[in-house]
């Protein structure tokens, strides 16, 4: 990896920071600031105080605190810096998304497409001229111009521009691996593709808009928290306005600048400045994990998930039936069966054939095709339902469907072993595929092919269980097979012989109990359930309909990542809660720092509350304001990276965050404001404040 690429991988780099600094000033526009009412109020206060720095007698009185112009100017500057820091936090969070969007835009280029007419003739057109339903030909070396479904042919497709995975993916018509994405490249063979979207609405276009933040909407939790913070702001505004006549009654002169500064110190500016950055950073963490979240709500919902519905084929299992065991019949030894099964599979390039060779090697039996140079490989055919090898001496070795092999042996005058049907039925009962092996007219036994559970799932499902998340596997298999796979994978429950409508019923049943349900899937038949679930996660290798129905797409098509996605969702909620707790605790501490210092001369009894012994009311105000400003950039890394999530009970998690961010939020301002007061005391003395 080059130094430039490494720089891009960093949490922050010079390019992102530089751009964020410029954007901080651009975001000062009232049109932008009004989206964040708390910081907009700070901006209004900044403007008022700055005007008072130029015209100190505008409202007919002064503070009696040293040089009024200088005091007002210092307050205005600190307020301005506070706004810039809040804008910088948001710009930094957006910066990573915009950097990724820039990379994606380089992938999206105005490519040419080979449009096929009804007669099969090729016409070269621009990709943006393609319409939904058009049929195009994509050959080796061509870029896929837009999203579509393979309707003919088979090809290897390089999806690294989208997924970052360098290994090509095989795409073919039919099944769940027929979807191709605009911006990817065909690296071998050819495919005919039917375009499924109109220009500007491709998966890549949606990715660019999402990572740029252009379509980011506030989530319900954000809206609720924003409403709470705005309510607190209004309450403190009323309190500060009320203080003015109260101070006058006590013969304490409070300037407009002091009242504005006091208001800014008391309202939740810390979380107000970081709230947007937390939401953007949460979506960015998902994106950097090679997941595309279609909304912030989807990420948040992941943090609240109670039930996980998982499709079996392609999600829990590989989907390809692989050799799991060899079952000899009659007087045949297992070793002899393995040798003959291996012989039938040496030149078999199918996943099943390769798995037979791999299993034989694991059991200590190997062979080489070099020993059979004059032999002829017999490929599987739908008519014969068998494959195998004809040796040089004419010996025929076959594997295939039990009925086909039995007919083959009977035609050669062989005898069917009495326990063959029992072994075949045994494999079938467990949902496996039995392949019978014979040499000429003698049957040696059965190869047990089974759908294999993906590695690592047992441990990950155990971790989900620790988080209190129930896992349910849905499969079309019979109950016996479903139970076997469920036990092997470690899921909590399963639904056998499950049809698409059954998946929806399972999701609705859980939702009716007030639970948040997540669903993963990759096929067209999964689309309705993905749409019904609170969190629908589609595999990128899946069909277009599945991806359109879901609100999250896994670019790596790795269902085991669902654990990390849940943790990211929980981390987002915890981070927002932790920083909100810290911000409100800060405000409480600042209240005790500032109010006593202001009224101590008029009300000597308040001396007991003046625990920090700040130099003067002016230094108390300025120290609290400075602390209020600098705490925002200090917390930017926490907002961006998130508070680390540890699987534990909700009550323990709440207690931990209250102790760390609640108690810490109260103590930190006392220390910070006192230190700042000590530093600015010489300046206050010099200015007579």
XYZ file of C-alpha atoms in Angstrom, residues 96-482:
387
model
C -14.494 11.114 5.578
C -17.734 10.437 3.717
C -16.925 13.006 1.043
C -13.436 11.520 0.597
C -14.960 8.088 0.017
C -17.571 9.564 -2.322
C -14.770 11.132 -4.368
C -13.184 7.688 -4.785
C -16.520 6.206 -5.856
C -17.085 9.011 -8.360
C -13.825 8.070 -10.054
C -15.314 4.602 -10.567
C -18.526 6.072 -12.006
C -17.566 7.290 -15.447
C -19.468 7.837 -18.675
C -18.804 4.401 -20.144
C -20.017 2.984 -23.417
C -22.547 0.157 -23.546
C -23.207 -2.501 -26.201
C -26.978 -2.271 -26.600
C -28.667 -5.260 -28.255
C -31.747 -4.791 -30.431
C -34.443 -7.431 -31.010
C -32.416 -8.937 -33.865
C -29.340 -9.252 -31.656
C -27.427 -6.456 -33.408
C -25.027 -4.371 -31.309
C -25.307 -0.595 -31.050
C -22.728 1.397 -29.072
C -24.430 3.952 -26.787
C -23.496 6.041 -23.743
C -24.296 4.411 -20.415
C -26.559 7.320 -19.433
C -28.758 6.555 -22.458
C -29.693 3.115 -21.165
C -33.249 2.606 -19.999
C -34.765 0.102 -17.628
C -35.409 -3.135 -19.551
C -32.631 -2.647 -22.143
C -30.525 -5.719 -22.972
C -26.762 -5.196 -23.229
C -23.741 -7.365 -23.977
C -20.756 -7.088 -21.630
C -17.540 -8.791 -22.700
C -14.159 -9.361 -21.071
C -12.567 -6.024 -20.127
C -15.838 -4.046 -20.306
C -17.177 -1.961 -17.424
C -20.718 -2.752 -16.322
C -22.521 0.490 -17.308
C -25.478 0.200 -14.909
C -27.156 -2.198 -12.473
C -28.837 -5.235 -13.977
C -29.544 -8.962 -13.948
C -27.637 -11.548 -15.974
C -30.038 -13.252 -18.379
C -27.513 -15.247 -20.408
C -23.896 -16.342 -20.138
C -21.417 -16.660 -17.277
C -18.464 -14.406 -16.409
C -16.027 -13.431 -13.672
C -16.665 -9.888 -12.439
C -14.174 -7.702 -10.589
C -16.164 -5.862 -7.888
C -13.158 -4.359 -6.088
C -14.228 -0.808 -6.984
C -17.373 -1.332 -4.885
C -16.422 -3.915 -2.266
C -12.643 -3.552 -2.023
C -12.362 -7.332 -2.487
C -9.822 -8.202 -5.194
C -11.072 -11.725 -5.940
C -13.466 -11.790 -8.945
C -17.021 -13.047 -8.413
C -18.726 -15.460 -10.806
C -22.013 -14.116 -12.164
C -24.479 -16.231 -14.137
C -28.132 -16.234 -15.068
C -30.631 -17.686 -12.630
C -30.320 -18.094 -8.873
C -29.105 -15.511 -6.378
C -25.833 -14.570 -8.106
C -27.242 -12.942 -11.228
C -27.086 -9.319 -10.053
C -24.341 -7.047 -11.457
C -23.513 -3.555 -10.231
C -22.643 -0.523 -12.344
C -18.963 0.432 -12.093
C -17.695 -3.157 -11.784
C -15.689 -4.836 -14.565
C -16.058 -8.161 -16.411
C -12.633 -9.845 -16.421
C -13.423 -13.025 -18.357
C -16.009 -14.468 -20.759
C -19.254 -12.574 -21.497
C -22.756 -11.991 -20.171
C -26.000 -10.514 -21.439
C -27.586 -8.215 -18.879
C -31.041 -6.711 -18.546
C -30.826 -3.194 -17.068
C -32.981 -2.927 -13.923
C -32.598 0.782 -13.023
C -32.715 4.148 -14.745
C -29.560 6.338 -14.951
C -28.845 8.161 -11.693
C -30.597 5.546 -9.569
C -27.957 2.810 -9.608
C -26.543 1.245 -6.473
C -23.318 3.220 -7.009
C -25.272 6.491 -7.302
C -27.061 5.712 -4.042
C -23.746 4.899 -2.356
C -22.248 8.227 -3.438
C -25.251 10.218 -2.171
C -25.285 8.353 1.133
C -21.579 8.595 1.960
C -21.580 12.274 0.957
C -24.355 12.798 3.473
C -26.529 14.454 0.846
C -29.483 12.269 1.787
C -28.813 12.015 5.508
C -31.950 12.629 7.520
C -32.183 12.926 11.282
C -33.195 9.686 12.936
C -36.155 9.472 15.365
C -33.731 9.274 18.296
C -31.836 12.325 17.054
C -35.076 14.248 16.616
C -36.219 13.263 20.125
C -32.873 14.261 21.646
C -32.826 17.520 19.671
C -36.305 18.306 21.022
C -35.120 17.623 24.581
C -32.030 19.809 24.137
C -34.112 22.595 22.598
C -36.514 22.398 25.561
C -33.588 22.713 27.988
C -32.297 25.657 25.972
C -35.655 27.445 26.191
C -35.785 26.800 29.962
C -32.291 28.239 30.466
C -33.172 31.185 28.215
C -36.111 31.954 30.509
C -33.845 31.535 33.556
C -31.209 33.926 32.190
C -33.811 36.519 31.159
C -35.291 36.266 34.671
C -31.849 36.819 36.195
C -31.636 40.295 34.673
C -34.383 41.936 36.782
C -33.308 39.840 39.788
C -29.754 41.144 39.478
C -31.070 44.696 39.138
C -33.083 44.265 42.337
C -29.865 43.163 44.093
C -27.937 46.100 42.572
C -25.797 43.714 40.490
C -25.088 45.117 37.041
C -25.275 42.461 34.324
C -24.413 43.450 30.775
C -26.010 41.930 27.686
C -22.630 40.313 26.910
C -22.556 38.683 30.359
C -26.115 37.418 30.001
C -25.336 35.953 26.552
C -22.157 34.338 27.917
C -24.074 32.933 30.881
C -26.758 31.518 28.564
C -24.158 29.844 26.338
C -22.473 28.332 29.398
C -25.720 26.880 30.704
C -27.381 25.536 27.529
C -26.167 22.096 26.257
C -23.768 23.504 23.636
C -21.354 20.553 23.934
C -23.798 17.897 22.761
C -25.491 20.481 20.511
C -22.201 20.955 18.672
C -21.425 17.225 18.485
C -24.862 15.705 17.863
C -24.753 15.895 14.075
C -21.136 14.664 14.004
C -22.066 11.591 16.089
C -24.816 10.598 13.637
C -22.658 11.134 10.552
C -19.713 9.298 12.116
C -21.990 6.349 12.990
C -22.978 5.907 9.341
C -19.346 6.425 8.317
C -18.198 3.607 10.636
C -20.704 1.292 8.961
C -19.494 2.389 5.499
C -15.830 1.837 6.373
C -16.865 -1.644 7.508
C -17.981 -2.264 3.908
C -21.650 -1.915 4.736
C -23.972 0.576 3.089
C -26.706 1.914 5.366
C -29.593 3.425 3.441
C -30.489 5.576 6.464
C -29.239 6.564 9.888
C -32.366 4.975 11.345
C -31.160 1.574 10.094
C -27.855 1.976 11.978
C -29.648 3.079 15.142
C -32.133 0.226 14.889
C -29.212 -2.215 14.813
C -28.343 -1.040 18.294
C -31.841 -1.906 19.528
C -32.199 -5.293 17.789
C -33.827 -8.002 19.933
C -34.307 -10.746 17.322
C -32.170 -11.747 14.344
C -33.888 -13.672 11.522
C -31.397 -15.477 9.291
C -31.945 -17.215 5.990
C -30.143 -20.573 5.952
C -28.864 -21.074 2.409
C -26.083 -18.671 1.529
C -26.293 -16.968 4.923
C -25.718 -19.602 7.597
C -24.549 -22.261 5.141
C -22.464 -22.018 1.986
C -25.345 -23.188 -0.198
C -23.147 -25.745 -1.989
C -23.549 -29.306 -0.740
C -20.110 -30.619 0.170
C -18.861 -34.094 1.097
C -19.251 -34.727 4.827
C -18.870 -38.517 5.201
C -18.463 -41.854 3.403
C -20.927 -44.650 4.262
C -19.839 -48.119 2.996
C -22.383 -50.867 2.315
C -22.238 -54.663 2.566
C -18.746 -56.028 3.225
C -16.929 -53.042 1.680
C -14.442 -51.247 3.950
C -14.616 -47.473 4.359
C -11.090 -47.156 2.960
C -12.044 -48.960 -0.261
C -15.133 -46.750 -0.652
C -13.030 -43.583 -0.202
C -10.498 -44.754 -2.824
C -13.194 -45.361 -5.442
C -15.070 -42.147 -4.564
C -11.780 -40.249 -4.942
C -11.227 -41.859 -8.327
C -14.602 -40.631 -9.583
C -13.782 -37.074 -8.473
C -10.167 -36.469 -9.525
C -11.271 -34.599 -12.647
C -14.618 -33.398 -11.299
C -14.332 -29.570 -11.086
C -17.732 -29.052 -9.459
C -17.800 -27.939 -5.773
C -19.158 -31.372 -4.874
C -16.364 -33.170 -6.741
C -13.645 -31.010 -5.204
C -15.120 -31.538 -1.736
C -14.881 -35.340 -2.168
C -11.143 -34.995 -2.958
C -10.619 -32.637 -0.002
C -12.433 -34.929 2.452
C -10.490 -37.987 1.225
C -7.219 -36.097 1.782
C -8.307 -35.126 5.306
C -8.937 -38.812 5.990
C -5.424 -39.676 4.790
C -6.198 -41.077 1.334
C -4.715 -39.353 -1.734
C -4.316 -40.131 -5.421
C -3.054 -38.323 -8.521
C -4.513 -37.961 -11.981
C -1.032 -38.631 -13.314
C -1.656 -42.279 -12.460
C -4.575 -42.337 -14.912
C -3.259 -40.493 -17.984
C -5.023 -42.815 -20.380
C -8.310 -42.781 -18.449
C -11.373 -40.926 -19.693
C -13.379 -38.648 -17.403
C -17.154 -38.958 -17.748
C -18.912 -35.676 -16.963
C -22.254 -35.540 -15.194
C -25.218 -35.479 -17.562
C -28.867 -34.872 -16.785
C -29.793 -37.979 -18.796
C -27.478 -40.399 -16.951
C -27.372 -38.587 -13.567
C -23.872 -40.009 -13.081
C -20.238 -39.021 -13.504
C -16.973 -40.892 -13.096
C -14.038 -42.372 -14.973
C -13.386 -45.096 -17.544
C -9.964 -46.599 -16.812
C -7.447 -47.797 -19.399
C -8.401 -51.443 -18.827
C -12.083 -50.632 -19.433
C -13.146 -50.565 -15.784
C -15.982 -48.101 -15.208
C -16.143 -46.209 -11.883
C -19.255 -44.135 -11.274
C -20.924 -41.910 -8.683
C -24.394 -40.450 -8.957
C -28.032 -40.611 -7.963
C -28.901 -43.855 -6.176
C -31.597 -44.919 -8.664
C -29.321 -44.280 -11.665
C -26.416 -46.232 -10.154
C -28.714 -49.117 -9.187
C -29.980 -49.363 -12.769
C -26.372 -49.226 -14.030
C -25.349 -52.099 -11.731
C -28.460 -54.197 -12.516
C -27.811 -53.880 -16.252
C -24.353 -55.364 -15.628
C -25.808 -58.239 -13.626
C -24.820 -56.926 -10.229
C -26.592 -57.339 -6.902
C -27.918 -54.400 -4.874
C -26.643 -54.520 -1.240
C -29.457 -54.958 1.266
C -28.385 -51.952 3.377
C -28.008 -49.486 0.475
C -31.554 -48.095 0.667
C -31.179 -47.705 4.438
C -27.987 -45.628 4.016
C -29.530 -43.526 1.251
C -32.642 -42.872 3.349
C -30.476 -42.032 6.370
C -28.669 -39.290 4.402
C -31.921 -37.992 2.912
C -33.587 -37.731 6.327
C -30.864 -35.332 7.482
C -31.413 -33.176 4.421
C -28.238 -34.364 2.735
C -27.689 -35.525 -0.834
C -26.660 -39.205 -1.204
C -24.280 -40.081 -4.068
C -23.918 -43.814 -4.624
C -20.500 -45.135 -5.759
C -19.985 -48.269 -7.868
C -17.189 -50.026 -9.748
C -18.667 -51.948 -12.675
C -21.438 -54.096 -11.169
C -20.459 -53.661 -7.494
C -21.806 -50.914 -5.251
C -19.275 -49.674 -2.677
C -21.364 -47.246 -0.671
C -22.725 -43.716 -0.352
C -21.100 -40.262 -0.261
C -22.954 -37.998 2.173
C -23.160 -34.453 0.771
C -24.431 -31.795 3.152
C -24.896 -28.034 3.195
C -21.964 -26.828 5.319
C -22.274 -24.214 8.060
C -19.944 -21.259 7.559
C -17.023 -21.126 10.024
C -17.116 -18.731 12.971
C -20.900 -18.586 13.252
C -21.150 -20.553 16.519
C -18.901 -18.081 18.347
C -20.644 -15.068 16.833
C -24.113 -16.336 17.669
C -22.903 -16.928 21.232
C -21.829 -13.263 21.414
C -25.223 -12.157 20.098
C -26.792 -14.251 22.850
C -24.638 -12.400 25.411
C -26.101 -9.135 24.083
C -29.590 -10.508 24.629
C -30.288 -11.014 20.926
C -32.262 -14.094 19.892
C -31.271 -15.791 16.603
C -33.858 -17.577 14.438
C -32.986 -19.571 11.306
C -35.568 -19.809 8.511
C -35.205 -22.643 5.992
C -37.248 -24.569 3.467
C -35.680 -27.840 4.676
C -37.612 -30.506 6.552
C -37.686 -30.238 10.383
C -35.003 -32.917 10.894
C -32.527 -31.205 8.572
C -33.375 -27.793 10.015
